[in-house]
mmCIF file of C-alpha atoms in Angstrom:
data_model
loop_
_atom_site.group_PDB
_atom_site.id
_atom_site.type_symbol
_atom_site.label_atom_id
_atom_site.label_comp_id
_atom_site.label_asym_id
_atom_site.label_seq_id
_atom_site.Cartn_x
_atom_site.Cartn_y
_atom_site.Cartn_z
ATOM 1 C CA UNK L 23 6.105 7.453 7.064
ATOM 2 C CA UNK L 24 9.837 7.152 7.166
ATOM 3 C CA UNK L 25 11.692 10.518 7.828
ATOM 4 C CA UNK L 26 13.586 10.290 4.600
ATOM 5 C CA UNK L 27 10.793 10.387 2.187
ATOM 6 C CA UNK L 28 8.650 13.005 4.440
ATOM 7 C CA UNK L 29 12.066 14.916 4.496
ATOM 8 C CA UNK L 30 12.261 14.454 0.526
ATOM 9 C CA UNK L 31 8.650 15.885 -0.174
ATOM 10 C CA UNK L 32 9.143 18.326 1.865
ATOM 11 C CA UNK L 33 11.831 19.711 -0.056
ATOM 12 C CA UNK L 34 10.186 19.244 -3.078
ATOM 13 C CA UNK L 35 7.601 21.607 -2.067
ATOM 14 C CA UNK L 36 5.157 19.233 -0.082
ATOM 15 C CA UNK L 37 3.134 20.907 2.319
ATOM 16 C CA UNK L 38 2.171 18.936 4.703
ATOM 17 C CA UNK L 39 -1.449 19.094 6.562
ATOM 18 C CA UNK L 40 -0.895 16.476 9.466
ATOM 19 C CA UNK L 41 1.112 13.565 8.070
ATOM 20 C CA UNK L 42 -0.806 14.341 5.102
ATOM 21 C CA UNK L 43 0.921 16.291 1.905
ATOM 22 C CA UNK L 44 -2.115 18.798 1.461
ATOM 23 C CA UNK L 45 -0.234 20.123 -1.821
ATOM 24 C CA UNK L 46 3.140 20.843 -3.934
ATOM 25 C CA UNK L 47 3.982 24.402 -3.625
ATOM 26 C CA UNK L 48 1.162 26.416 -5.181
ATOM 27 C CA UNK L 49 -0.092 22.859 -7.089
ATOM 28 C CA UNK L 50 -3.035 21.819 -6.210
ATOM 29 C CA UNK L 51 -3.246 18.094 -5.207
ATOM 30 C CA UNK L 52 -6.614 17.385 -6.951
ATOM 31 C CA UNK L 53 -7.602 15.760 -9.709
ATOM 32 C CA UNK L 54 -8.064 19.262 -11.885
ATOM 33 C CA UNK L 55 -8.275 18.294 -15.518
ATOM 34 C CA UNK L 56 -9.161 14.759 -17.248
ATOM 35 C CA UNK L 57 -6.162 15.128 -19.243
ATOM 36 C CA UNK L 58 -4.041 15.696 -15.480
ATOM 37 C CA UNK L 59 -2.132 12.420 -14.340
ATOM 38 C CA UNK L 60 -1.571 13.113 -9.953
ATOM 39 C CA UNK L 61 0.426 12.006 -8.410
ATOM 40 C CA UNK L 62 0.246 11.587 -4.643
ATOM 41 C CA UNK L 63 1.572 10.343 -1.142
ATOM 42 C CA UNK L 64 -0.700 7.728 0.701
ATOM 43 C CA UNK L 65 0.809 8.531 3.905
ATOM 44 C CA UNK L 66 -1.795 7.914 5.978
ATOM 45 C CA UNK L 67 -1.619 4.165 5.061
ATOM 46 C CA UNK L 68 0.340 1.647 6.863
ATOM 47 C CA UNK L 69 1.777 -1.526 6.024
ATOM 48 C CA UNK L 70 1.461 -4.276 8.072
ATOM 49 C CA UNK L 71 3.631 -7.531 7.435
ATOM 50 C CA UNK L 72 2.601 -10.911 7.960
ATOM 51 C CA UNK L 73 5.162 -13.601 7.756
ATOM 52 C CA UNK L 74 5.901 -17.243 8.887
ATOM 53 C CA UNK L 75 4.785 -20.605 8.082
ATOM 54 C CA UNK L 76 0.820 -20.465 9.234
ATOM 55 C CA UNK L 77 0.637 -16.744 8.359
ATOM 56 C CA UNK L 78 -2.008 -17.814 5.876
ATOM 57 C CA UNK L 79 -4.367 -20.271 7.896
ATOM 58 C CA UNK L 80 -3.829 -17.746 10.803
ATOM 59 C CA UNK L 81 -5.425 -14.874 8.307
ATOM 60 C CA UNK L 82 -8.031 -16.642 7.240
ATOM 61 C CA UNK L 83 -9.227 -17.491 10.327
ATOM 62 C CA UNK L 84 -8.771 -13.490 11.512
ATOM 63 C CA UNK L 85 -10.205 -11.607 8.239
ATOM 64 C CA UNK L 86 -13.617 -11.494 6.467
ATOM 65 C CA UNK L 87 -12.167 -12.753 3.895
ATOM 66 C CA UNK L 88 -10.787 -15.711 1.880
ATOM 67 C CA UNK L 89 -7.083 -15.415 1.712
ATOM 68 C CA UNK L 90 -5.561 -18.767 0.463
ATOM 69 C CA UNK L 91 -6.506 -17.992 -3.026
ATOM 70 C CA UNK L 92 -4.594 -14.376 -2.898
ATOM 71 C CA UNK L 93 -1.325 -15.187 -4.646
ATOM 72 C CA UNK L 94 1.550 -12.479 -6.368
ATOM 73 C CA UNK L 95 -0.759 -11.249 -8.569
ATOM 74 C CA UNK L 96 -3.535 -10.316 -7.095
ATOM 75 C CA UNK L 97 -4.852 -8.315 -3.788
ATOM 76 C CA UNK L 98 -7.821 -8.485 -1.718
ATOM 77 C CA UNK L 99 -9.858 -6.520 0.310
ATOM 78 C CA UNK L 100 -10.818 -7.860 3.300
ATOM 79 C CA UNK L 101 -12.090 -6.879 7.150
ATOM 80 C CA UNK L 102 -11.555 -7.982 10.474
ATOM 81 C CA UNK L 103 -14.076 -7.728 13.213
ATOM 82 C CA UNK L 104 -13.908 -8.570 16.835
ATOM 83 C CA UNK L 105 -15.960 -11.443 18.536
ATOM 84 C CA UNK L 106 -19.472 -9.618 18.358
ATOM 85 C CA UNK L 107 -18.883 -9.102 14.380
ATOM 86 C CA UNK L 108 -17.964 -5.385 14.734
ATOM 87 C CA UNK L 109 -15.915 -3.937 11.845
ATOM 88 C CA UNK L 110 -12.659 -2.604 13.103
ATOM 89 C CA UNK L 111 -10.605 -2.494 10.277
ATOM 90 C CA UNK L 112 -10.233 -2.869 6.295
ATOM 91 C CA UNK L 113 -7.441 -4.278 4.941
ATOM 92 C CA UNK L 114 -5.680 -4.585 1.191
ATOM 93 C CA UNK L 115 -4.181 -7.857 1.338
ATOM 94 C CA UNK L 116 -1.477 -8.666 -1.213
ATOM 95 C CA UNK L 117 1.337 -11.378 -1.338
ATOM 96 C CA UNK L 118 5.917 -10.470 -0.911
ATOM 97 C CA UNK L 119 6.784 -13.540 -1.806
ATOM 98 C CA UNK L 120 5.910 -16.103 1.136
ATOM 99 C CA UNK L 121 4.486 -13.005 2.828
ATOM 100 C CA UNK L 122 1.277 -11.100 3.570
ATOM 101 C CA UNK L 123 0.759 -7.469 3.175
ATOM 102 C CA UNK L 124 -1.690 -5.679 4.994
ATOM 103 C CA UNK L 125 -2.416 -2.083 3.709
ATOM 104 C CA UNK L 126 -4.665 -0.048 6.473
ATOM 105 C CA UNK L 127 -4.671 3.058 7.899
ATOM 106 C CA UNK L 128 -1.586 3.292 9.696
ATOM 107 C CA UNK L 129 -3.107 5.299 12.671
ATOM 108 C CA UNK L 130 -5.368 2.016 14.016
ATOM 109 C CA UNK L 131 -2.582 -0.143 12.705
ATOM 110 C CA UNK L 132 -0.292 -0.896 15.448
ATOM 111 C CA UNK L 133 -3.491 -1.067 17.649
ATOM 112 C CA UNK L 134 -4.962 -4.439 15.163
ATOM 113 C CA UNK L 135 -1.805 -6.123 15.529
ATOM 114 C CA UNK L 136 -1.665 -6.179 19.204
ATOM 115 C CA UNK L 137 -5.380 -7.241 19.177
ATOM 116 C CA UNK L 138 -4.506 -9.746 16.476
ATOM 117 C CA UNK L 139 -1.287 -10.799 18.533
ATOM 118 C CA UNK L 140 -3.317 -12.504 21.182
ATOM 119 C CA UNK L 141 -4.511 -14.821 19.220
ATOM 120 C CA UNK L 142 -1.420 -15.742 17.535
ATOM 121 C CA UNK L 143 -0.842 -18.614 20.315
ATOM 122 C CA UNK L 144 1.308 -21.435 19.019
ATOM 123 C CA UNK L 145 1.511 -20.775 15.358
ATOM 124 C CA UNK L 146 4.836 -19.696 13.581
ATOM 125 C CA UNK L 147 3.060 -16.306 12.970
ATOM 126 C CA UNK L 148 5.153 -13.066 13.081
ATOM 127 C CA UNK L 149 3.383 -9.745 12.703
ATOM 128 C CA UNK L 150 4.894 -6.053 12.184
ATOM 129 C CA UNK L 151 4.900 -2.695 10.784
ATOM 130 C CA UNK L 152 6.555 -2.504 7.809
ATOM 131 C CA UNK L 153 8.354 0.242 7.904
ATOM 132 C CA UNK L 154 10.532 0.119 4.643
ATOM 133 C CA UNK L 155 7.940 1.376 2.462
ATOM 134 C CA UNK L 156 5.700 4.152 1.397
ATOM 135 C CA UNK L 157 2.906 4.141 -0.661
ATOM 136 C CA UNK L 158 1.570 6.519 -3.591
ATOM 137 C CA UNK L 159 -0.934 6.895 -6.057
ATOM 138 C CA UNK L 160 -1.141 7.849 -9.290
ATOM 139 C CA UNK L 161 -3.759 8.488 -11.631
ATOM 140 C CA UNK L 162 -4.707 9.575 -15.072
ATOM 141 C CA UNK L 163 -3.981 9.188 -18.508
ATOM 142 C CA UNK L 164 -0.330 8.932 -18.029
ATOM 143 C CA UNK L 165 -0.364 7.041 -14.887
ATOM 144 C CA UNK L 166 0.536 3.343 -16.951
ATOM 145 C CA UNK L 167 2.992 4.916 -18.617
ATOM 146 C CA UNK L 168 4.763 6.444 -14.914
ATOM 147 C CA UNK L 169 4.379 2.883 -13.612
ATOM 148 C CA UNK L 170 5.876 1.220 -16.286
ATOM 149 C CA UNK L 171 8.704 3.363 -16.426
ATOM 150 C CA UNK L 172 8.783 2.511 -12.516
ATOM 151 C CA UNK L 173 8.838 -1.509 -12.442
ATOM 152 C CA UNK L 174 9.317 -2.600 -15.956
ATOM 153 C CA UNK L 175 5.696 -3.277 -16.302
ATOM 154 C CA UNK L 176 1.858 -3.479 -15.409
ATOM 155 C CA UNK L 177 -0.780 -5.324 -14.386
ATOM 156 C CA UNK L 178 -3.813 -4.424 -16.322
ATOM 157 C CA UNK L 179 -6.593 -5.674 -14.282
ATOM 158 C CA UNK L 180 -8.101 -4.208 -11.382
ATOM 159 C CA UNK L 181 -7.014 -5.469 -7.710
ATOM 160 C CA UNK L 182 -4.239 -6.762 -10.163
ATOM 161 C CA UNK L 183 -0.872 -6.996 -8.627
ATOM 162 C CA UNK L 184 2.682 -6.236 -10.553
ATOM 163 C CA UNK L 185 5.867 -6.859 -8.406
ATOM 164 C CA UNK L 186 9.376 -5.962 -9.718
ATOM 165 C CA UNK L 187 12.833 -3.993 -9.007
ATOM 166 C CA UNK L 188 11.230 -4.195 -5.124
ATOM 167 C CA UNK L 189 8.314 -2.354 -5.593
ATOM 168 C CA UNK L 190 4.760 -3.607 -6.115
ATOM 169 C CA UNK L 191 1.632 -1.923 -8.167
ATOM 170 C CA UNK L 192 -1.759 -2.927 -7.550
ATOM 171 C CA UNK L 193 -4.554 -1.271 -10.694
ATOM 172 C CA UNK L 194 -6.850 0.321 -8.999
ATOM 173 C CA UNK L 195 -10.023 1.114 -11.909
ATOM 174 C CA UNK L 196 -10.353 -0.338 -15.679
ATOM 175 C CA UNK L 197 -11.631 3.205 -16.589
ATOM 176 C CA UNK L 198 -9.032 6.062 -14.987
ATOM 177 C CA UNK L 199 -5.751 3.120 -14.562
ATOM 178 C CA UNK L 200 -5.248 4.375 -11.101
ATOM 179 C CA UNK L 201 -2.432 2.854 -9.536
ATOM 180 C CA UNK L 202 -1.055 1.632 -6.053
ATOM 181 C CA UNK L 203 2.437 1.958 -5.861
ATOM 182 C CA UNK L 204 4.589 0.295 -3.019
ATOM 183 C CA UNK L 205 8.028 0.661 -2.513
ATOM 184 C CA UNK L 206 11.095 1.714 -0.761
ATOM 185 C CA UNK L 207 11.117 5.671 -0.184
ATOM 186 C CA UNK L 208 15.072 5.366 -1.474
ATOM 187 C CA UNK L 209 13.837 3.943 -4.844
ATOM 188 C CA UNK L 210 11.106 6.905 -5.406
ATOM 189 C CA UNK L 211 13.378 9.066 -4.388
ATOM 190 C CA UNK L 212 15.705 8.073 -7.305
ATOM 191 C CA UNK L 213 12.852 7.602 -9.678
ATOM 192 C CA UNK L 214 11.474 11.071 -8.289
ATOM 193 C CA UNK L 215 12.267 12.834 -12.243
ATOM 194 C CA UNK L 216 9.545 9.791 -13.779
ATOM 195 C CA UNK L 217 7.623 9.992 -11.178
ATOM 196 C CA UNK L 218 6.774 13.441 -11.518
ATOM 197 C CA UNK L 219 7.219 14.160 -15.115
#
């Protein structure tokens, strides 16, 4: 998590349980009513970024799953397993651009991309830890409305990806329109008043 945006929640009230915000001041971060929209800090994800010109024929032959049809408007889920077919991670894949995105927990991250980093070998594959941006959630009746205010716009499908103003929101359910959001900590922090209203 970068320090701005854990420094920023924290002065809004964030109380913090780990690197996890455990609550707002005496809110409760829970899903209390089914007329409540939360919102709430992923921060135990990481983002992983996978760039160069065989990033996507070196991912699919690394993950579970099929990656060459995941384009900028949708995301995936998909695993990767070591050579006896053990599970050692699950990923969210998305597209940036020519890019992949790899959303994971960010406390085995670091220790997938070395593993996946000896098999990069001669392809033009570059792999890193995004580190300039956060993720958060939202959900509940109001949650469209928050990310629309947000980026302009929606995707209305789930695993459905919207990308604008540099920041990305992947739907999450049909039923509750949970939301994904990913973008720079400076831009929450600006959008902070929508964001929580």
């Amino acid at each position: 998590m970068s320090d701005s945006w854990h420094s920023f929640l924290r002065r809004q009230g964030a109380v913090f349980e780990g690197a996890s915000v455990r609550r707002f001041g005496n809110e409760a971060s829970a899903y209390l009513d089914p007329n409540d929209t939360v919102f709430s800090p992923v921060n135990w994800m990481g983002i992983a970024r996978i760039s160069g010109t065989d990033a996507a024929d070196f991912l699919q032959a690394q993950l579970t799953g099929d990656v060459r049809d995941i384009d900028r408007q949708i995301s995936k889920i998909s695993g990767y397993c070591n050579p006896k077919g053990r599970l050692l991670a699950i990923f969210r894949v998305l597209r940036d651009e020519d890019d992949f995105l790899l959303l994971s927990d960010s406390g085995i991250l670091p220790g997938i991309l070395q593993r996946l980093q000896m098999y990069v070998l001669r392809k033009k594959v570059d792999l890193s830890i995004e580190i300039a941006r956060v993720a958060i959630s939202l959900v509940g009746p109001g949650a469209n409305h928050i990310v629309t205010e947000l980026l302009g716009g929606t995707a209305e499908v789930t695993n459905e990806v919207f990308c604008k103003r540099g920041m990305c929101s992947i739907t999450l359910g049909d039923r509750e329109k949970g939301y994904l959001v990913i973008a720079p900590p400076e831009q929450l922090i600006k959008s902070w008043t929508v964001i929580r209203s």
